[in-house]
XYZ file of C-alpha atoms in Angstrom:
603
model
C -237.881 103.141 139.346
C -240.475 105.858 141.235
C -239.372 104.668 144.631
C -235.621 104.554 143.650
C -236.209 108.224 142.191
C -238.022 110.949 144.367
C -238.906 114.105 143.253
C -239.155 117.468 146.214
C -239.331 120.569 146.281
C -236.491 123.373 147.105
C -235.889 126.784 148.370
C -233.095 127.593 148.849
C -232.280 127.939 152.793
C -229.225 128.684 154.748
C -230.542 126.396 158.233
C -230.624 122.284 157.196
C -234.330 121.505 158.329
C -235.398 124.623 156.657
C -233.972 122.601 153.216
C -235.517 119.416 154.513
C -238.745 121.202 155.315
C -238.909 123.053 151.612
C -238.133 120.517 149.461
C -241.166 118.849 149.102
C -243.167 121.625 146.692
C -241.542 122.787 144.263
C -238.178 122.482 142.560
C -238.180 118.917 140.207
C -233.874 118.752 140.867
C -233.976 116.581 143.765
C -232.590 112.884 143.754
C -232.749 110.399 146.645
C -231.030 106.858 146.481
C -229.685 104.512 149.523
C -227.458 106.864 151.304
C -227.915 110.553 150.262
C -230.525 113.286 149.092
C -228.237 115.186 146.638
C -230.286 118.445 145.248
C -229.692 119.775 142.209
C -231.274 123.252 139.722
C -232.965 123.045 136.557
C -231.704 124.765 133.655
C -233.235 125.654 130.388
C -231.199 124.407 127.171
C -232.251 125.493 123.510
C -231.613 124.758 120.317
C -233.138 127.673 118.384
C -232.186 126.847 114.852
C -234.135 123.296 115.609
C -237.375 124.605 117.992
C -235.853 122.481 120.376
C -236.023 124.200 124.064
C -236.341 121.549 127.095
C -235.262 121.513 130.873
C -232.742 119.408 132.426
C -231.833 118.755 135.913
C -228.381 119.552 136.319
C -226.917 117.904 139.463
C -222.666 119.386 139.501
C -219.671 118.521 141.997
C -220.716 114.892 142.888
C -218.043 113.413 145.120
C -216.968 110.098 143.769
C -213.864 109.667 146.128
C -212.523 111.163 148.878
C -209.857 113.738 148.565
C -206.424 112.262 147.631
C -204.666 114.646 149.764
C -201.942 113.979 152.806
C -201.201 110.106 152.725
C -203.573 109.384 149.530
C -201.740 111.859 147.532
C -199.915 108.535 144.947
C -202.439 106.605 146.077
C -205.159 104.745 144.499
C -208.498 106.724 145.047
C -210.368 105.983 148.228
C -214.787 105.402 147.456
C -217.004 108.450 149.207
C -219.724 107.558 150.444
C -222.216 110.276 150.854
C -224.938 111.056 154.285
C -227.457 113.564 154.261
C -228.480 116.450 152.338
C -225.591 117.535 149.607
C -225.836 120.353 147.828
C -224.965 119.992 143.686
C -225.889 123.543 142.934
C -222.318 124.546 142.013
C -219.253 123.173 140.151
C -216.277 122.296 142.547
C -212.889 123.521 142.205
C -210.597 121.848 139.643
C -207.765 119.277 139.550
C -204.313 121.006 140.065
C -202.706 122.263 137.030
C -201.931 124.752 134.114
C -205.094 126.479 133.814
C -206.652 125.577 130.120
C -207.521 128.348 127.880
C -210.051 128.655 124.969
C -208.474 131.409 122.461
C -210.628 134.165 121.568
C -212.866 133.065 125.151
C -213.280 133.975 128.242
C -211.523 131.308 130.577
C -214.576 130.457 132.965
C -214.810 131.564 135.842
C -214.385 128.545 137.768
C -211.478 127.603 136.154
C -209.605 129.660 138.397
C -210.129 127.929 141.717
C -208.107 125.067 141.422
C -208.050 121.670 144.839
C -206.287 117.857 144.967
C -209.921 117.990 146.043
C -211.692 117.777 142.264
C -212.788 113.992 142.348
C -216.368 115.371 141.675
C -218.462 113.964 138.803
C -221.637 116.088 136.812
C -224.602 115.058 136.262
C -227.238 116.204 133.416
C -230.774 114.336 133.294
C -233.467 115.917 130.659
C -236.735 116.048 131.879
C -239.631 113.755 130.697
C -236.838 111.524 130.056
C -237.777 107.897 129.018
C -235.867 105.518 132.304
C -233.993 103.528 132.202
C -232.300 105.707 130.032
C -228.710 105.135 128.479
C -225.476 107.325 130.322
C -222.467 108.790 128.330
C -219.803 109.391 130.501
C -217.887 111.941 129.319
C -213.735 112.098 130.453
C -211.738 115.428 129.290
C -208.589 114.977 127.349
C -205.810 117.798 127.849
C -202.415 115.475 127.796
C -203.384 114.269 130.894
C -202.125 117.222 132.113
C -204.944 120.427 132.300
C -208.375 120.916 131.054
C -210.740 119.491 133.658
C -211.802 122.722 135.413
C -212.721 124.547 132.068
C -214.422 121.880 130.928
C -217.184 122.217 133.275
C -218.794 125.042 130.456
C -217.389 123.629 127.930
C -218.609 120.013 128.389
C -221.969 120.767 129.413
C -223.930 118.146 128.877
C -226.896 119.671 128.448
C -226.957 119.663 124.207
C -226.498 116.503 124.384
C -228.991 115.148 127.121
C -231.520 117.024 125.647
C -231.123 116.707 121.600
C -230.248 112.528 122.020
C -232.598 112.130 125.003
C -229.446 110.340 127.537
C -228.351 110.993 130.497
C -224.555 112.976 130.502
C -222.078 112.696 133.230
C -219.279 114.570 132.967
C -216.501 113.493 135.592
C -212.594 114.874 136.757
C -209.352 113.308 137.322
C -206.456 113.920 138.918
C -203.738 114.711 136.652
C -199.734 115.476 135.679
C -197.707 113.866 138.531
C -200.549 113.764 141.194
C -202.458 111.139 138.670
C -199.848 109.880 137.262
C -196.513 109.254 138.962
C -194.805 106.203 139.308
C -191.396 105.183 140.591
C -191.683 101.549 139.136
C -192.225 99.927 142.378
C -195.415 99.073 144.687
C -194.464 102.343 146.038
C -196.275 104.974 143.831
C -197.092 102.674 141.212
C -198.924 105.621 138.741
C -202.412 105.584 136.837
C -203.886 106.853 139.681
C -205.549 109.713 136.727
C -207.142 106.031 135.558
C -208.454 104.946 138.350
C -209.988 107.510 139.177
C -211.947 107.161 136.525
C -212.686 103.622 137.079
C -213.709 104.988 140.236
C -216.148 107.417 138.808
C -217.249 104.722 136.253
C -218.391 102.466 139.628
C -220.096 105.931 141.273
C -222.425 105.578 137.906
C -223.427 101.984 138.281
C -223.832 102.067 141.681
C -226.396 105.515 141.445
C -227.351 106.249 137.865
C -230.555 103.976 138.584
C -231.468 106.315 140.977
C -231.352 109.489 138.283
C -233.227 107.569 136.165
C -230.400 105.961 134.325
C -229.847 102.479 132.661
C -226.476 101.230 134.552
C -226.963 98.105 131.777
C -225.984 101.100 128.667
C -223.077 103.022 129.977
C -221.087 104.893 126.761
C -217.908 106.092 127.961
C -216.137 108.647 125.477
C -213.256 111.220 125.650
C -210.887 113.252 123.185
C -207.569 113.455 122.846
C -206.084 111.986 126.128
C -209.512 111.458 127.043
C -210.242 108.872 124.249
C -206.931 107.773 125.321
C -207.821 107.445 128.566
C -210.698 104.879 126.638
C -208.329 103.362 125.080
C -207.454 102.352 128.341
C -210.914 101.455 129.667
C -211.234 99.299 126.327
C -208.017 97.429 127.469
C -207.753 97.384 131.160
C -209.252 94.161 132.587
C -209.654 95.913 135.710
C -212.511 98.450 133.728
C -214.079 95.003 132.436
C -218.578 95.381 132.838
C -218.560 99.498 133.658
C -218.917 99.812 130.802
C -221.489 98.726 127.209
C -220.010 101.155 124.027
C -216.911 103.490 123.642
C -216.734 106.736 121.378
C -212.679 107.525 121.270
C -212.260 111.123 119.781
C -208.679 111.613 118.520
C -206.809 109.371 120.378
C -205.748 105.862 121.830
C -203.880 103.939 124.161
C -201.596 103.232 121.651
C -201.033 106.665 119.972
C -197.476 108.373 121.340
C -197.305 110.585 124.112
C -200.189 108.812 125.096
C -199.156 106.651 127.306
C -195.246 104.780 128.963
C -194.127 101.468 128.280
C -190.593 102.217 130.196
C -191.422 101.758 133.190
C -188.298 102.295 133.568
C -188.256 105.994 132.435
C -191.450 106.716 134.883
C -189.138 106.291 137.534
C -186.118 108.125 136.290
C -189.214 111.003 136.296
C -190.154 110.961 139.481
C -186.477 111.590 140.736
C -186.219 114.370 138.153
C -189.182 116.259 139.941
C -187.972 115.111 143.088
C -184.964 116.980 142.575
C -186.832 120.164 141.238
C -188.601 119.973 144.239
C -186.055 119.384 147.533
C -187.368 116.055 147.622
C -183.760 113.662 146.094
C -183.526 111.643 149.481
C -182.662 108.622 148.354
C -185.196 105.278 146.860
C -188.534 105.139 146.105
C -190.109 105.620 149.782
C -188.313 108.582 151.068
C -188.973 109.757 147.455
C -192.831 109.353 147.388
C -193.356 110.838 151.676
C -191.096 113.675 150.428
C -193.325 114.752 147.955
C -196.198 114.495 149.570
C -195.311 117.401 151.611
C -194.438 119.463 148.883
C -197.061 122.311 148.113
C -199.111 121.630 144.994
C -198.859 124.659 143.117
C -194.899 124.403 143.451
C -195.635 120.525 142.553
C -197.500 121.786 139.284
C -194.791 124.455 138.051
C -191.952 121.185 139.139
C -193.850 118.861 136.566
C -194.437 121.519 133.783
C -190.140 121.510 134.488
C -189.578 117.480 134.155
C -191.450 118.152 130.647
C -189.766 120.385 129.250
C -186.463 118.252 130.766
C -188.202 115.240 128.164
C -188.833 117.525 125.504
C -191.728 118.981 123.518
C -192.892 116.048 121.945
C -193.703 114.292 125.387
C -195.538 114.046 128.390
C -193.582 113.213 131.315
C -196.389 111.648 133.694
C -198.983 109.340 131.664
C -200.307 106.348 132.038
C -197.991 103.287 132.392
C -198.117 99.862 131.698
C -198.224 98.512 135.193
C -198.935 94.852 135.155
C -202.144 95.360 136.524
C -203.992 98.171 135.861
C -202.719 98.030 132.123
C -200.932 94.562 132.428
C -199.458 94.699 129.353
C -198.674 97.209 125.929
C -201.943 97.717 124.217
C -200.848 97.032 121.323
C -200.317 93.526 122.083
C -203.295 93.146 123.754
C -204.376 94.363 120.758
C -203.591 92.004 118.412
C -204.308 88.272 121.080
C -207.540 89.713 121.311
C -208.002 90.162 125.495
C -209.354 93.449 125.558
C -212.982 94.126 126.667
C -215.484 93.668 124.150
C -217.691 96.146 123.200
C -219.051 98.015 121.018
C -217.094 101.166 119.684
C -216.980 104.090 117.089
C -213.749 105.275 116.364
C -212.665 108.338 114.631
C -210.110 111.200 113.947
C -209.853 114.209 112.139
C -208.813 115.212 108.827
C -205.890 117.825 109.571
C -204.988 116.759 113.466
C -201.723 117.882 112.915
C -201.844 121.681 112.016
C -202.363 123.011 115.783
C -198.658 121.328 116.431
C -197.482 124.074 113.643
C -199.905 126.550 115.786
C -197.839 125.617 118.268
C -194.067 126.068 117.296
C -195.573 129.436 115.505
C -197.368 131.335 117.515
C -196.884 134.157 115.817
C -198.300 132.663 112.225
C -202.385 133.104 113.951
C -203.517 136.315 111.574
C -201.755 134.810 108.902
C -204.019 132.890 106.350
C -201.825 131.021 104.530
C -198.747 129.978 106.231
C -195.703 129.003 104.478
C -194.035 126.046 105.598
C -190.294 125.171 104.034
C -188.824 121.745 103.238
C -186.366 123.065 106.268
C -189.186 124.247 108.102
C -190.910 121.203 107.427
C -187.521 118.616 108.432
C -187.571 121.187 111.346
C -191.372 120.564 112.874
C -190.332 116.404 111.830
C -187.495 117.156 114.135
C -189.305 118.571 117.143
C -192.541 117.811 116.940
C -193.570 113.729 115.704
C -192.851 111.154 117.979
C -190.654 108.934 115.237
C -188.304 111.273 114.331
C -186.804 113.259 116.666
C -186.586 110.353 119.141
C -184.894 107.663 117.137
C -181.767 109.912 115.609
C -181.825 107.014 112.739
C -181.349 107.968 108.944
C -183.357 105.585 107.417
C -186.250 105.812 109.578
C -186.705 109.510 109.603
C -186.317 109.444 105.822
C -188.500 107.429 105.130
C -190.650 109.367 107.128
C -189.849 112.258 105.077
C -190.299 110.561 101.939
C -193.571 109.085 102.786
C -195.188 112.628 103.830
C -193.184 115.072 101.016
C -195.477 115.994 98.613
C -193.598 114.793 95.499
C -196.119 116.708 92.498
C -194.459 119.605 93.904
C -190.857 119.239 95.534
C -189.350 120.199 92.629
C -190.640 123.829 93.280
C -188.184 125.321 95.958
C -190.940 127.729 97.468
C -193.428 124.531 97.933
C -195.237 124.604 101.347
C -194.981 121.770 103.426
C -197.568 122.905 105.736
C -199.878 119.972 104.772
C -197.599 117.338 105.225
C -195.905 118.016 108.047
C -200.048 117.803 109.939
C -200.403 114.919 108.128
C -197.181 113.095 109.200
C -198.254 114.157 112.760
C -201.935 112.943 112.366
C -201.278 109.569 111.071
C -198.659 108.550 113.534
C -200.801 109.923 116.608
C -204.073 109.418 115.776
C -205.371 108.117 112.572
C -203.191 105.149 112.534
C -203.426 104.334 115.332
C -207.688 104.801 115.312
C -206.892 102.542 112.412
C -205.640 99.423 115.126
C -208.025 99.788 117.268
C -210.942 99.399 114.222
C -209.922 96.546 112.786
C -208.630 94.568 115.877
C -212.644 95.113 117.603
C -214.184 94.415 114.233
C -212.234 91.839 113.617
C -213.302 90.866 117.463
C -216.999 90.393 115.852
C -218.225 94.074 118.035
C -220.496 96.100 116.128
C -217.654 99.345 115.166
C -218.232 102.156 113.748
C -215.408 104.596 112.043
C -215.315 107.923 111.671
C -213.519 110.679 109.673
C -213.837 114.378 110.664
C -213.634 116.422 107.478
C -215.367 119.825 108.290
C -213.300 123.521 108.184
C -214.999 124.914 110.852
C -215.662 128.915 109.996
C -214.130 129.130 113.769
C -211.529 127.372 115.455
C -210.543 125.787 118.480
C -207.199 127.749 118.223
C -208.545 130.663 116.244
C -206.883 130.724 113.238
C -208.270 130.790 110.088
C -205.562 128.040 108.468
C -206.208 124.940 110.976
C -208.864 122.730 108.794
C -210.581 120.283 110.936
C -206.646 120.150 113.704
C -207.228 118.829 116.554
C -210.044 119.111 119.184
C -212.052 121.273 116.327
C -214.925 118.231 116.615
C -215.596 119.554 120.560
C -217.458 122.409 119.696
C -220.420 120.205 117.802
C -220.647 117.950 120.066
C -221.499 119.738 122.889
C -223.282 122.610 120.592
C -220.480 125.159 121.859
C -223.284 128.088 119.760
C -225.900 126.224 122.018
C -224.187 128.398 124.711
C -224.259 132.734 125.170
C -222.113 132.581 126.973
C -219.214 130.650 125.106
C -219.579 133.753 122.251
C -219.869 129.946 119.645
C -221.399 131.796 116.717
C -221.605 128.909 113.724
C -223.177 128.825 110.158
C -226.369 127.198 109.750
C -224.929 124.317 107.908
C -222.608 123.722 111.006
C -225.839 123.828 112.635
C -227.374 120.985 111.084
C -223.945 119.111 111.487
C -223.871 120.022 114.724
C -227.304 118.066 115.102
C -226.366 114.655 113.454
C -223.217 114.718 115.216
C -225.137 114.500 118.708
C -227.919 112.188 117.759
C -224.702 109.899 115.843
C -223.191 109.986 119.162
C -226.586 109.171 120.897
C -228.096 107.510 118.797
C -225.200 104.651 119.306
C -225.288 105.034 122.438
C -228.918 103.996 123.318
C -228.538 101.666 120.724
C -225.540 100.959 119.304
C -226.819 102.207 116.011
C -225.937 105.732 115.252
C -228.753 105.380 112.063
C -231.735 105.343 113.626
C -234.444 107.274 112.318
C -234.700 111.068 112.596
C -237.814 112.956 110.505
C -236.701 116.218 111.887
C -233.106 115.857 110.258
C -231.559 114.214 106.992
C -228.188 112.349 107.603
C -226.358 110.276 105.363
C -226.796 106.475 106.229
C -223.619 105.410 108.231
C -222.468 101.457 107.969
C -220.216 99.402 110.148
C -216.763 99.138 109.642
C -216.274 95.833 108.360
C -213.290 94.010 107.513
C -211.603 93.776 104.528
C -214.723 96.644 103.541
C -213.195 99.658 105.763
C -216.600 101.800 104.960
C -216.301 104.943 107.306
C -218.265 107.847 107.530
C -216.072 111.234 106.006
C -218.038 113.677 109.134
C -218.423 116.748 107.486
C -221.603 119.513 106.534
C -221.702 116.762 103.098
C -221.329 113.928 104.876
C -220.739 110.673 102.394
C -219.703 107.154 103.131
C -215.787 106.183 101.779
C -213.762 103.352 102.637
C -210.106 102.568 104.333
C -209.379 106.275 105.383
C -205.639 107.162 105.194
C -204.884 103.207 104.221
C -201.197 104.296 102.363
C -199.912 105.918 104.945
C -201.724 103.608 108.151
C -199.948 100.801 106.011
C -196.819 102.960 106.678
C -197.381 103.105 110.405
C -198.666 100.282 111.177
C -196.413 97.804 108.731
C -193.195 99.221 106.817
C -192.044 101.379 109.782
C -192.540 98.642 112.414
C -190.086 96.578 110.149
C -187.870 98.463 109.002
C -187.168 99.599 112.639
C -186.686 96.517 113.369
C -184.020 95.907 110.486
C -182.704 99.103 111.412
C -181.969 98.211 114.621
C -179.768 95.608 113.478
C -178.405 97.232 110.402
C -178.195 100.488 110.291
C -175.675 101.999 113.736
C -177.772 105.913 114.639
C -176.598 109.119 112.355
C -177.072 112.045 112.607
C -179.684 113.534 109.841
C -178.335 115.262 107.324
C -181.952 116.096 105.644
C -180.566 115.336 102.346
C -184.015 113.149 100.929
C -181.499 112.095 98.371
C -179.850 110.245 100.743
C -182.516 107.403 101.459
C -180.918 106.310 97.822
C -177.329 106.388 98.489
C -175.369 103.483 100.898
C -176.834 100.815 103.601
C -179.386 103.160 104.498
C -181.168 102.748 101.169
C -180.133 99.481 100.360
C -182.202 98.194 103.969
C -185.462 100.569 102.863
C -185.291 99.426 99.503
C -184.897 95.583 99.930
C -187.680 95.788 103.132
C -190.024 97.999 100.531
C -189.806 94.961 97.631
C -190.663 92.608 100.494
C -193.970 93.902 102.030
C -194.970 94.543 98.313
C -194.616 91.150 97.131
């Protein structure tokens, strides 16, 4: 290891020979491998509540692929081979996107710079690390359209590295049309963003030993679309062998709006994009050739217009079942067991859908208890729920309405349906697809842990007081945002302890596939494995506890009942316009189909 990791000093200079001459005396933040000398800088990290102070060697903006520009736009990434001396002391530009911004925080300065030359990664190595060390590779979320620039600050790996004694790698990948445009043929197959991620994982396999890491002990983890990406790598044969463990936070490859199974639909969207930038020029080859010459900012603006055409509850450019990277529908892969068998941790949040209420009604941001009427509940279902607004089949929509109406309060004309919508969206999009993954992996013999994050934060990711444990509210705890003064993210003492617990759980799992490594400085709930039929999971909060069968009834509805109902209604019931009357469930042919299926499933 000493021959692989060579530590030198560095005094900043302008001339290369000056750099090489002064590398040998001071700063222990230079790593060499067979191809290049990479120098970064040492930063101080502090977790004040637990008296943790460490120095972390940080290497920023290391390229893992050639810039995907010109003829390389809409093509698989090409491996970057570094030579000579590389300055890894600053972040590189974000991938082209609409700038992501967390309410209540100033956008990081680096978020202002955007470039297609963005395929870089960052490495965080705590000093005095026992080697070879476990490695955690973070894949950011953002709906496959944003979040790659501000993530440099929001997803600083210093806390995980320092508290957990692991090496953390954060990566960027192509987004939107640049990352996922597909013409449904060999001209542009799509999934370029997923290919970028896989190439970054290959870089880790080839180079992380030089940083003191163990290429055989790599955990990939991500949130939202990042978790969806992890879900893709779990089922993609192209990713086999690139990691040993996985953690998904609120997302899977079977989550609605995080995967496109209709290749022809993606082709139509590619041509729709072309028509918006004067590239409506014929077949796939001419279309893509023209799109390669379009200015990147014009392309980003146009892809937003395509999303508007598709609808608010769906993204225009997504990972697609292409027969190669994703060989077939991931749901079928999970059923037949042909996925990559690694140990995994799967989870979601308790109030996932509240952020959708906020996105639909930003004027409610300053309210303390927004009121969602029965009519608004149905409007939100229609606009935001994938399997509601898309289908326009009365019996299907009424089944969802029935499932998520609180019938104990429904007779009250002033009943608030906000919670019902939040649960409907969260179950369909995140919780129940996660359950499918957890069951498939547990049945395969893998070590599986399941969690459900239910803590209502004192400061919300979305800057509102009524969102509960909604989407993304786990991120400040996983990455210890309050440990970084620049983020201005204050927490209570109990939340600081929750942060410590989560970081320990995540990093312990990465190191040993067991989140429960004894820790004399902190007391945590013992977390037992998720196995069938017990289905135990950790309710993750300031008062964590073990429970069983998270959202069991609701997930039986989405994973078993609803698909069978859809299959029946596709044959027996013609699509109709929703009447917004729950009583219609008890009327007509639709009600007979629904009733017969309910009886059949219950027997």
